Amino acid sequence: MQQDSANSEGSDSKMLSSKEIIEKYLDFYKKRDHKEIPNVSLLPKEDSTLLFVNSGMFPLVPYLMGEPHPMGTRLVNVQRCIRFEDIEEVGDNRHTTAFHMLGNWSLNDYFKEEQLHWVYEFFWDVLRLKPEKTFATVFGGRDGASKDEISVEILEEIFRGKGLELKEGERLFYLGSNWWQRGDAVGELGGPDSEVFYYVPSEDSASRHSSQSPDHPELDSESMPKSAQDLEEREDEFMEIGNSVFLQYVKTEDGWEQMEMQNVDFGGGLERLAMMVQEKSDIFETDNFWPVIQRLQELTKKTYKADPETTRHMRIIADHIRASVFLAMDGVLPSNKDQGYILRRLLRRIVRSGKSLGLEKDISVELVGIVVKMFSWLYPDLTEKQSSLEALFAEEEAKFRKTLNRASREVERFLEKSSEKDLSAEKLAKQAFTFYQSMGYPEEIFLEDLREHGVTIDTADFKSHFDKLEQRHKEKSRKGAAKKFEGGLAAHSETTIKYHTATHLLHTALRAVLEADSETDVAQKGSNITDERLRFDFSFTRKLEESELKEVEALVNDVIEAGLPVNFEVMPLEDAVETGALHFFDEKYGDKVKVYYVGETLESAFSKEFCGGPHVENTSELFPIEIYKQKKIGKGVIRLYARFKE
Ligand code: SER
């Protein structure tokens, strides 16, 4: 394949590798008196307003506001970043979640003149990008701030130096939106910016212009951008590769106020620059991703461009494995909260896309080593961490694969019995919510299933319905919590309450796992809870196999991890029996009983039982359990002991 030679680092003297691009960039600015600052952790320190470091300026905020930086007023670095808001776009030829930003800063030192000259000098003379494929935008004025005519003058001179006239509306565009700010809170910094765009047509874009051959799309008079809006809209042809922000405003209670400082904050995406430099129309064919794609080709025995879905899934995996490795390298563990949840989502999406490619096991383990090899020159700790990352990802992958396999069967069953009218965005959102509540099955993965089954759906509509259901559920569980408190929850120890809920989950899980292969009914015979463990007796003819115990444990732990709500309803005995809630058949109940259920609604619940309570509000309050002992305590009765692992 043509890419092989272009991507093997350094083998082709014409093509710079990403490593060389970084080295040349740092070198260029160091020669201009910049000091290199470290590439810091993705987890923001002393700043909890954002989940991840999303630009190189992130750690510099105090210095951009006047605090003296120990290394001076000219700084440069390469910084790993995550922008998770682009996750839905990953799969096309240019979007990624993790990327590296080349950055340089002037802390009230040089300003527009030097900055703009240097950017273009670096792009054209060092990276050898083509001036005729380069376009510029500048701030067009907004909210009382006037348009940036100074930058225009400087840019005209720069382009003229390469023999190009920079006429406004042709190669240069004023844009009111050319303003960058990290956030919107009081104290945030912002300023007008000047962006660099480069012509890099995607495979599909050529078809838009009758004058072009799809194999060799060229920038001709027909395909030149016609307006600022045109430039922005045709983002699969013109790619932003650098942004010089003139940070000189601070947000106050009364709006943006000019500071005394005139800072420069430049950022350029390394992976995108590699596309230009390595002459690829696909970011995944650059050396930042290609080795992963190659490995995927070997594993799946499919070629990357076999068909659009294969390409898309390989891209998703290649992006997500890189992001996962970087996150885990910085100490993130998969969990249900914040950064941990992002890592979990990435890994789950890898498993899902792997399944579409026919990979049913160990995808992450196969790929971690490739990413480590690619980036250990930049992150030397990675080599040492490789085996722990592999173990971490393998465990997460195996756990999710179980849910995925179970859920896939459910999804298929659901689609088989659905008619056209059941496939509206609203109905599908409802179904997604049921799957989410009962199995912890993420709605984004369900959407992926629908796509694979050829069900087209308005995803925005779907999401708004899904969000509404989630919101309603949150309100409901808050009310549930208030009610339970009135019921005298405080009299119980917290741990025994947790074990009580875990007992319900265990009961349902045992029935789910054992009844499938057995004639006998699995019914509760007794239960006993201490602060250290739960004990559960039930009818069954034999001791459980090791594999059955593991399956039961995994099912309980999946539900715990899914964070399902726990609620109850008080209802007439007959209605309660009708719901299918578990109860003792030989026990006398009153006319009205309380049915505790784990899940969003009584109908869709994972577990429902006649019970007086109390229980936790949400299974996420529990820890994963382990079944550590079993005994046969009489004819047809088995006793299990289980405890929380943490
Ligand atoms: N902070 C600006 C950006 O993220 C430039 O680095 O685009």
mmCIF file of C-alpha atoms in Angstrom, residues 225-542:
data_model
loop_
_atom_site.group_PDB
_atom_site.id
_atom_site.type_symbol
_atom_site.label_atom_id
_atom_site.label_comp_id
_atom_site.label_asym_id
_atom_site.label_seq_id
_atom_site.Cartn_x
_atom_site.Cartn_y
_atom_site.Cartn_z
ATOM 1 C CA PRO A 225 -14.220 29.788 -1.493
ATOM 2 C CA LYS A 226 -16.784 32.435 -2.376
ATOM 3 C CA SER A 227 -17.374 33.919 1.057
ATOM 4 C CA ALA A 228 -16.475 33.493 4.694
ATOM 5 C CA GLN A 229 -19.573 31.399 5.106
ATOM 6 C CA ASP A 230 -18.610 29.223 2.143
ATOM 7 C CA LEU A 231 -15.176 28.670 3.631
ATOM 8 C CA GLU A 232 -16.641 27.651 6.966
ATOM 9 C CA GLU A 233 -19.349 25.437 5.514
ATOM 10 C CA ARG A 234 -17.035 23.499 3.238
ATOM 11 C CA GLU A 235 -15.112 22.136 6.165
ATOM 12 C CA ASP A 236 -14.283 18.943 4.311
ATOM 13 C CA GLU A 237 -12.268 21.044 1.872
ATOM 14 C CA PHE A 238 -10.804 23.841 3.942
ATOM 15 C CA MET A 239 -9.325 22.818 7.237
ATOM 16 C CA GLU A 240 -8.328 25.085 10.074
ATOM 17 C CA ILE A 241 -4.713 24.365 10.896
ATOM 18 C CA GLY A 242 -3.711 27.211 13.171
ATOM 19 C CA ASN A 243 -5.178 29.923 15.317
ATOM 20 C CA SER A 244 -3.447 33.038 16.633
ATOM 21 C CA VAL A 245 -5.511 34.490 19.456
ATOM 22 C CA PHE A 246 -4.749 38.021 20.551
ATOM 23 C CA LEU A 247 -5.753 37.561 24.143
ATOM 24 C CA GLN A 248 -6.331 41.024 25.515
ATOM 25 C CA TYR A 249 -9.800 40.915 27.082
ATOM 26 C CA VAL A 250 -11.107 39.598 30.385
ATOM 27 C CA LYS A 251 -14.719 38.759 31.135
ATOM 28 C CA THR A 252 -16.221 40.866 33.940
ATOM 29 C CA GLU A 253 -19.745 41.180 35.347
ATOM 30 C CA ASP A 254 -20.332 43.871 32.722
ATOM 31 C CA GLY A 255 -18.944 42.006 29.734
ATOM 32 C CA TRP A 256 -15.545 41.844 28.029
ATOM 33 C CA GLU A 257 -13.080 44.450 29.223
ATOM 34 C CA GLN A 258 -9.743 45.251 27.648
ATOM 35 C CA MET A 259 -6.739 44.315 29.818
ATOM 36 C CA GLU A 260 -3.477 46.153 29.964
ATOM 37 C CA MET A 261 -1.704 43.089 28.646
ATOM 38 C CA GLN A 262 -1.480 42.193 24.994
ATOM 39 C CA ASN A 263 -0.899 38.465 24.811
ATOM 40 C CA VAL A 264 -0.576 36.020 21.974
ATOM 41 C CA ASP A 265 -1.932 32.492 22.288
ATOM 42 C CA PHE A 266 -1.251 30.357 19.242
ATOM 43 C CA GLY A 267 -2.490 26.802 18.779
ATOM 44 C CA GLY A 268 -2.101 24.429 15.839
ATOM 45 C CA GLY A 269 -3.272 20.820 15.734
ATOM 46 C CA LEU A 270 -0.344 18.490 15.157
ATOM 47 C CA GLU A 271 -2.386 15.673 13.645
ATOM 48 C CA ARG A 272 -4.008 18.031 11.151
ATOM 49 C CA LEU A 273 -0.682 19.545 10.219
ATOM 50 C CA ALA A 274 0.633 16.041 9.665
ATOM 51 C CA MET A 275 -2.177 15.543 7.146
ATOM 52 C CA MET A 276 -1.005 18.550 5.151
ATOM 53 C CA VAL A 277 2.661 17.729 5.469
ATOM 54 C CA GLN A 278 2.246 14.039 4.695
ATOM 55 C CA GLU A 279 -0.201 14.897 1.903
ATOM 56 C CA LYS A 280 -3.099 12.811 3.111
ATOM 57 C CA SER A 281 -6.754 13.634 2.747
ATOM 58 C CA ASP A 282 -7.442 11.475 5.786
ATOM 59 C CA ILE A 283 -6.041 12.158 9.242
ATOM 60 C CA PHE A 284 -6.076 8.421 9.968
ATOM 61 C CA GLU A 285 -3.551 7.839 7.197
ATOM 62 C CA THR A 286 -0.980 9.988 8.970
ATOM 63 C CA ASP A 287 1.624 8.397 11.199
ATOM 64 C CA ASN A 288 -0.468 9.383 14.222
ATOM 65 C CA PHE A 289 -3.002 6.646 13.532
ATOM 66 C CA TRP A 290 -1.871 4.534 10.614
ATOM 67 C CA PRO A 291 -0.042 1.811 12.592
ATOM 68 C CA VAL A 292 -3.289 1.161 14.506
ATOM 69 C CA ILE A 293 -5.267 0.927 11.281
ATOM 70 C CA GLN A 294 -2.663 -1.446 9.882
ATOM 71 C CA ARG A 295 -3.016 -3.698 12.904
ATOM 72 C CA LEU A 296 -6.795 -3.593 12.516
ATOM 73 C CA GLN A 297 -6.441 -4.638 8.902
ATOM 74 C CA GLU A 298 -4.393 -7.638 10.007
ATOM 75 C CA LEU A 299 -6.765 -8.576 12.796
ATOM 76 C CA THR A 300 -9.926 -8.273 10.729
ATOM 77 C CA LYS A 301 -8.453 -9.370 7.408
ATOM 78 C CA LYS A 302 -10.326 -6.446 5.892
ATOM 79 C CA THR A 303 -8.858 -3.512 4.082
ATOM 80 C CA TYR A 304 -9.348 -0.076 5.564
ATOM 81 C CA LYS A 305 -11.226 1.190 2.548
ATOM 82 C CA ALA A 306 -13.220 -2.016 1.995
ATOM 83 C CA ASP A 307 -16.514 -0.163 2.479
ATOM 84 C CA PRO A 308 -17.592 3.035 4.252
ATOM 85 C CA GLU A 309 -18.688 1.283 7.455
ATOM 86 C CA THR A 310 -15.415 -0.627 7.771
ATOM 87 C CA THR A 311 -13.518 2.622 7.350
ATOM 88 C CA ARG A 312 -15.705 4.353 9.901
ATOM 89 C CA HIS A 313 -15.329 1.658 12.554
ATOM 90 C CA MET A 314 -11.576 1.447 12.080
ATOM 91 C CA ARG A 315 -11.343 5.218 12.485
ATOM 92 C CA ILE A 316 -13.426 5.143 15.658
ATOM 93 C CA ILE A 317 -11.236 2.448 17.168
ATOM 94 C CA ALA A 318 -8.006 4.164 16.121
ATOM 95 C CA ASP A 319 -9.085 7.462 17.625
ATOM 96 C CA HIS A 320 -10.552 6.019 20.801
ATOM 97 C CA ILE A 321 -7.670 3.708 21.638
ATOM 98 C CA ARG A 322 -5.246 6.606 21.442
ATOM 99 C CA ALA A 323 -7.463 8.768 23.644
ATOM 100 C CA SER A 324 -7.950 5.882 26.090
ATOM 101 C CA VAL A 325 -4.231 5.244 26.374
ATOM 102 C CA PHE A 326 -3.533 8.933 27.030
ATOM 103 C CA LEU A 327 -6.284 9.153 29.642
ATOM 104 C CA ALA A 328 -5.220 6.002 31.454
ATOM 105 C CA MET A 329 -1.587 7.130 31.258
ATOM 106 C CA ASP A 330 -2.668 10.212 33.197
ATOM 107 C CA GLY A 331 -4.289 8.078 35.861
ATOM 108 C CA VAL A 332 -7.937 7.945 34.789
ATOM 109 C CA LEU A 333 -9.707 4.704 35.683
ATOM 110 C CA PRO A 334 -12.959 3.619 34.049
ATOM 111 C CA SER A 335 -15.905 4.577 36.264
ATOM 112 C CA ASN A 336 -19.383 6.040 36.125
ATOM 113 C CA LYS A 337 -18.346 9.588 36.809
ATOM 114 C CA ASP A 338 -16.626 12.477 35.084
ATOM 115 C CA GLN A 339 -13.329 11.620 33.440
ATOM 116 C CA GLY A 340 -13.680 7.943 34.346
ATOM 117 C CA TYR A 341 -16.956 7.787 32.495
ATOM 118 C CA ILE A 342 -15.407 9.269 29.399
ATOM 119 C CA LEU A 343 -12.752 6.562 29.429
ATOM 120 C CA ARG A 344 -15.426 3.941 29.952
ATOM 121 C CA ARG A 345 -17.415 5.304 27.000
ATOM 122 C CA LEU A 346 -14.376 5.282 24.757
ATOM 123 C CA LEU A 347 -13.576 1.681 25.634
ATOM 124 C CA ARG A 348 -17.173 0.605 25.158
ATOM 125 C CA ARG A 349 -17.331 2.243 21.784
ATOM 126 C CA ILE A 350 -14.150 0.407 20.811
ATOM 127 C CA VAL A 351 -15.775 -2.885 21.765
ATOM 128 C CA ARG A 352 -18.903 -2.001 19.792
ATOM 129 C CA SER A 353 -17.037 -0.964 16.658
ATOM 130 C CA GLY A 354 -14.838 -4.047 17.024
ATOM 131 C CA LYS A 355 -17.942 -6.195 17.002
ATOM 132 C CA SER A 356 -19.042 -4.616 13.724
ATOM 133 C CA LEU A 357 -15.659 -5.526 12.293
ATOM 134 C CA GLY A 358 -16.014 -9.089 13.545
ATOM 135 C CA LEU A 359 -13.586 -8.738 16.440
ATOM 136 C CA GLU A 360 -15.097 -10.468 19.438
ATOM 137 C CA LYS A 361 -12.264 -10.298 21.917
ATOM 138 C CA ASP A 362 -9.140 -8.553 23.206
ATOM 139 C CA ILE A 363 -9.211 -5.575 20.856
ATOM 140 C CA SER A 364 -7.789 -3.103 23.302
ATOM 141 C CA VAL A 365 -5.032 -5.475 24.371
ATOM 142 C CA GLU A 366 -4.028 -5.929 20.750
ATOM 143 C CA LEU A 367 -3.809 -2.197 20.222
ATOM 144 C CA VAL A 368 -2.391 -0.707 23.431
ATOM 145 C CA GLY A 369 1.109 -1.878 22.523
ATOM 146 C CA ILE A 370 0.901 -0.228 19.113
ATOM 147 C CA VAL A 371 -0.050 3.117 20.638
ATOM 148 C CA VAL A 372 2.682 2.754 23.258
ATOM 149 C CA LYS A 373 5.224 2.095 20.554
ATOM 150 C CA MET A 374 4.099 5.104 18.554
ATOM 151 C CA PHE A 375 4.207 7.545 21.440
ATOM 152 C CA SER A 376 6.808 6.317 23.895
ATOM 153 C CA TRP A 377 9.315 8.808 22.461
ATOM 154 C CA LEU A 378 6.977 11.599 23.627
ATOM 155 C CA TYR A 379 5.706 9.832 26.760
ATOM 156 C CA PRO A 380 8.546 7.677 28.086
ATOM 157 C CA ASP A 381 6.428 6.426 31.032
ATOM 158 C CA LEU A 382 4.140 4.631 28.634
ATOM 159 C CA THR A 383 6.399 1.631 28.164
ATOM 160 C CA GLU A 384 6.417 0.912 31.855
ATOM 161 C CA LYS A 385 2.659 1.364 32.087
ATOM 162 C CA GLN A 386 1.820 -0.796 29.096
ATOM 163 C CA SER A 387 0.970 -4.005 30.934
ATOM 164 C CA SER A 388 -1.169 -2.283 33.558
ATOM 165 C CA LEU A 389 -3.090 -0.441 30.850
ATOM 166 C CA GLU A 390 -3.618 -3.693 29.004
ATOM 167 C CA ALA A 391 -4.961 -5.379 32.113
ATOM 168 C CA LEU A 392 -7.227 -2.447 32.895
ATOM 169 C CA PHE A 393 -8.656 -2.279 29.389
ATOM 170 C CA ALA A 394 -9.029 -6.043 29.097
ATOM 171 C CA GLU A 395 -11.119 -6.186 32.256
ATOM 172 C CA GLU A 396 -13.330 -3.314 31.175
ATOM 173 C CA GLU A 397 -13.685 -4.797 27.722
ATOM 174 C CA ALA A 398 -14.684 -8.224 28.995
ATOM 175 C CA LYS A 399 -17.264 -6.731 31.334
ATOM 176 C CA PHE A 400 -18.858 -4.671 28.629
ATOM 177 C CA ARG A 401 -18.766 -7.440 26.083
ATOM 178 C CA LYS A 402 -21.117 -9.436 28.294
ATOM 179 C CA THR A 403 -23.612 -6.597 28.463
ATOM 180 C CA LEU A 404 -23.203 -6.027 24.754
ATOM 181 C CA ASN A 405 -23.860 -9.627 23.840
ATOM 182 C CA ARG A 406 -26.883 -9.840 26.068
ATOM 183 C CA ALA A 407 -28.190 -6.516 24.836
ATOM 184 C CA SER A 408 -27.628 -7.359 21.166
ATOM 185 C CA ARG A 409 -29.979 -10.285 21.516
ATOM 186 C CA GLU A 410 -32.561 -8.061 23.197
ATOM 187 C CA VAL A 411 -32.194 -5.429 20.505
ATOM 188 C CA GLU A 412 -32.692 -8.015 17.799
ATOM 189 C CA ARG A 413 -35.764 -9.363 19.529
ATOM 190 C CA PHE A 414 -37.119 -5.845 19.870
ATOM 191 C CA LEU A 415 -36.534 -5.014 16.209
ATOM 192 C CA GLU A 416 -38.105 -8.265 15.060
ATOM 193 C CA LYS A 417 -41.345 -7.505 16.796
ATOM 194 C CA SER A 418 -41.372 -3.802 15.925
ATOM 195 C CA SER A 419 -43.386 -2.368 13.115
ATOM 196 C CA GLU A 420 -42.656 0.880 11.322
ATOM 197 C CA LYS A 421 -44.597 2.950 13.838
ATOM 198 C CA ASP A 422 -42.512 1.648 16.754
ATOM 199 C CA LEU A 423 -39.435 3.121 15.152
ATOM 200 C CA SER A 424 -40.185 6.794 15.697
ATOM 201 C CA ALA A 425 -37.481 8.741 17.485
ATOM 202 C CA GLU A 426 -39.719 9.028 20.525
ATOM 203 C CA LYS A 427 -40.505 5.323 20.781
ATOM 204 C CA LEU A 428 -36.909 4.338 20.159
ATOM 205 C CA ALA A 429 -35.757 6.739 22.856
ATOM 206 C CA LYS A 430 -38.175 5.068 25.244
ATOM 207 C CA GLN A 431 -36.837 1.665 24.318
ATOM 208 C CA ALA A 432 -33.267 2.896 24.653
ATOM 209 C CA PHE A 433 -34.101 4.145 28.105
ATOM 210 C CA THR A 434 -35.543 0.778 29.094
ATOM 211 C CA PHE A 435 -32.391 -0.974 27.874
ATOM 212 C CA TYR A 436 -30.307 1.547 29.725
ATOM 213 C CA GLN A 437 -32.237 1.084 32.938
ATOM 214 C CA SER A 438 -32.476 -2.675 32.837
ATOM 215 C CA MET A 439 -29.054 -3.583 31.492
ATOM 216 C CA GLY A 440 -26.974 -0.449 31.751
ATOM 217 C CA TYR A 441 -26.859 -0.465 27.948
ATOM 218 C CA PRO A 442 -25.715 2.957 26.706
ATOM 219 C CA GLU A 443 -28.041 4.716 24.297
ATOM 220 C CA GLU A 444 -25.201 5.655 21.960
ATOM 221 C CA ILE A 445 -24.448 1.966 21.480
ATOM 222 C CA PHE A 446 -28.116 1.275 20.860
ATOM 223 C CA LEU A 447 -28.000 3.957 18.155
ATOM 224 C CA GLU A 448 -25.079 2.125 16.624
ATOM 225 C CA ASP A 449 -27.173 -1.074 16.599
ATOM 226 C CA LEU A 450 -29.993 0.743 14.841
ATOM 227 C CA ARG A 451 -27.594 2.051 12.246
ATOM 228 C CA GLU A 452 -26.304 -1.442 11.624
ATOM 229 C CA HIS A 453 -29.834 -2.764 11.230
ATOM 230 C CA GLY A 454 -30.553 -0.071 8.680
ATOM 231 C CA VAL A 455 -32.987 1.827 10.909
ATOM 232 C CA THR A 456 -32.706 5.513 10.092
ATOM 233 C CA ILE A 457 -33.529 7.909 12.842
ATOM 234 C CA ASP A 458 -33.348 11.596 13.635
ATOM 235 C CA THR A 459 -30.674 11.398 16.325
ATOM 236 C CA ALA A 460 -31.216 14.917 17.618
ATOM 237 C CA ASP A 461 -34.871 14.142 18.167
ATOM 238 C CA PHE A 462 -33.973 10.815 19.745
ATOM 239 C CA LYS A 463 -31.541 12.487 22.110
ATOM 240 C CA SER A 464 -33.955 15.137 23.227
ATOM 241 C CA HIS A 465 -36.539 12.473 24.078
ATOM 242 C CA PHE A 466 -33.921 10.401 25.843
ATOM 243 C CA ASP A 467 -32.735 13.384 27.871
ATOM 244 C CA LYS A 468 -36.291 14.152 28.884
ATOM 245 C CA LEU A 469 -36.793 10.617 30.166
ATOM 246 C CA GLU A 470 -33.548 10.807 32.075
ATOM 247 C CA GLN A 471 -34.522 14.129 33.604
ATOM 248 C CA ARG A 472 -37.913 12.837 34.661
ATOM 249 C CA HIS A 473 -36.283 9.821 36.197
ATOM 250 C CA LYS A 474 -33.896 11.968 38.211
ATOM 251 C CA GLU A 475 -36.740 14.022 39.611
ATOM 252 C CA LYS A 476 -38.619 10.890 40.505
ATOM 253 C CA SER A 477 -35.728 9.307 42.336
ATOM 254 C CA ARG A 478 -35.215 12.498 44.319
ATOM 255 C CA LYS A 479 -38.836 12.244 45.478
ATOM 256 C CA GLY A 480 -38.326 8.573 46.231
ATOM 257 C CA ALA A 481 -35.362 9.452 48.406
ATOM 258 C CA ALA A 482 -37.374 11.955 50.399
ATOM 259 C CA LYS A 483 -40.095 9.379 51.029
ATOM 260 C CA LYS A 484 -37.672 6.780 52.228
ATOM 261 C CA PHE A 485 -36.141 9.165 54.656
ATOM 262 C CA GLU A 486 -39.532 9.649 56.271
ATOM 263 C CA GLY A 487 -39.665 5.891 56.648
ATOM 264 C CA GLY A 488 -36.943 5.906 59.287
ATOM 265 C CA LEU A 489 -33.941 4.989 57.219
ATOM 266 C CA ALA A 490 -31.602 6.356 59.842
ATOM 267 C CA ALA A 491 -32.194 3.427 62.166
ATOM 268 C CA HIS A 492 -30.249 1.082 59.931
ATOM 269 C CA SER A 493 -26.553 0.916 59.343
ATOM 270 C CA GLU A 494 -25.616 2.084 55.911
ATOM 271 C CA THR A 495 -23.749 -1.083 55.042
ATOM 272 C CA THR A 496 -26.599 -3.407 55.922
ATOM 273 C CA ILE A 497 -28.910 -1.338 53.730
ATOM 274 C CA LYS A 498 -26.469 -1.742 50.887
ATOM 275 C CA TYR A 499 -26.300 -5.486 51.476
ATOM 276 C CA HIS A 500 -30.067 -5.583 51.483
ATOM 277 C CA THR A 501 -30.266 -4.089 48.008
ATOM 278 C CA ALA A 502 -27.434 -6.351 46.863
ATOM 279 C CA THR A 503 -29.467 -9.323 48.106
ATOM 280 C CA HIS A 504 -32.327 -8.383 45.786
ATOM 281 C CA LEU A 505 -29.936 -8.145 42.872
ATOM 282 C CA LEU A 506 -28.377 -11.480 43.733
ATOM 283 C CA HIS A 507 -31.778 -13.124 43.908
ATOM 284 C CA THR A 508 -32.750 -11.900 40.437
ATOM 285 C CA ALA A 509 -29.336 -12.733 39.006
ATOM 286 C CA LEU A 510 -29.498 -16.294 40.350
ATOM 287 C CA ARG A 511 -32.852 -16.802 38.739
ATOM 288 C CA ALA A 512 -31.655 -15.338 35.467
ATOM 289 C CA VAL A 513 -28.548 -17.484 35.314
ATOM 290 C CA LEU A 514 -29.840 -20.752 36.766
ATOM 291 C CA GLU A 515 -33.394 -21.012 35.573
ATOM 292 C CA ALA A 516 -32.413 -21.049 31.950
ATOM 293 C CA ASP A 517 -30.836 -24.495 32.321
ATOM 294 C CA SER A 518 -32.955 -25.937 35.036
ATOM 295 C CA GLU A 519 -36.369 -27.331 35.675
ATOM 296 C CA THR A 520 -36.393 -26.227 39.278
ATOM 297 C CA ASP A 521 -37.558 -22.910 40.499
ATOM 298 C CA VAL A 522 -34.909 -20.808 42.177
ATOM 299 C CA ALA A 523 -36.699 -19.389 45.190
ATOM 300 C CA GLN A 524 -35.476 -17.583 48.250
ATOM 301 C CA LYS A 525 -35.420 -19.696 51.385
ATOM 302 C CA GLY A 526 -33.727 -17.309 53.741
ATOM 303 C CA SER A 527 -31.435 -14.347 54.063
ATOM 304 C CA ASN A 528 -29.174 -12.904 56.702
ATOM 305 C CA ILE A 529 -27.188 -9.700 56.628
ATOM 306 C CA THR A 530 -24.366 -8.366 58.784
ATOM 307 C CA ASP A 531 -22.091 -5.385 58.336
ATOM 308 C CA GLU A 532 -19.532 -7.702 56.739
ATOM 309 C CA ARG A 533 -21.496 -9.805 54.285
ATOM 310 C CA LEU A 534 -24.789 -11.098 53.027
ATOM 311 C CA ARG A 535 -25.953 -14.671 53.163
ATOM 312 C CA PHE A 536 -28.603 -15.996 50.851
ATOM 313 C CA ASP A 537 -30.347 -19.383 50.861
ATOM 314 C CA PHE A 538 -32.323 -20.613 47.892
ATOM 315 C CA SER A 539 -33.772 -23.730 46.403
ATOM 316 C CA PHE A 540 -31.558 -25.477 43.869
ATOM 317 C CA THR A 541 -30.589 -29.107 43.355
ATOM 318 C CA ARG A 542 -26.831 -28.803 43.272
#
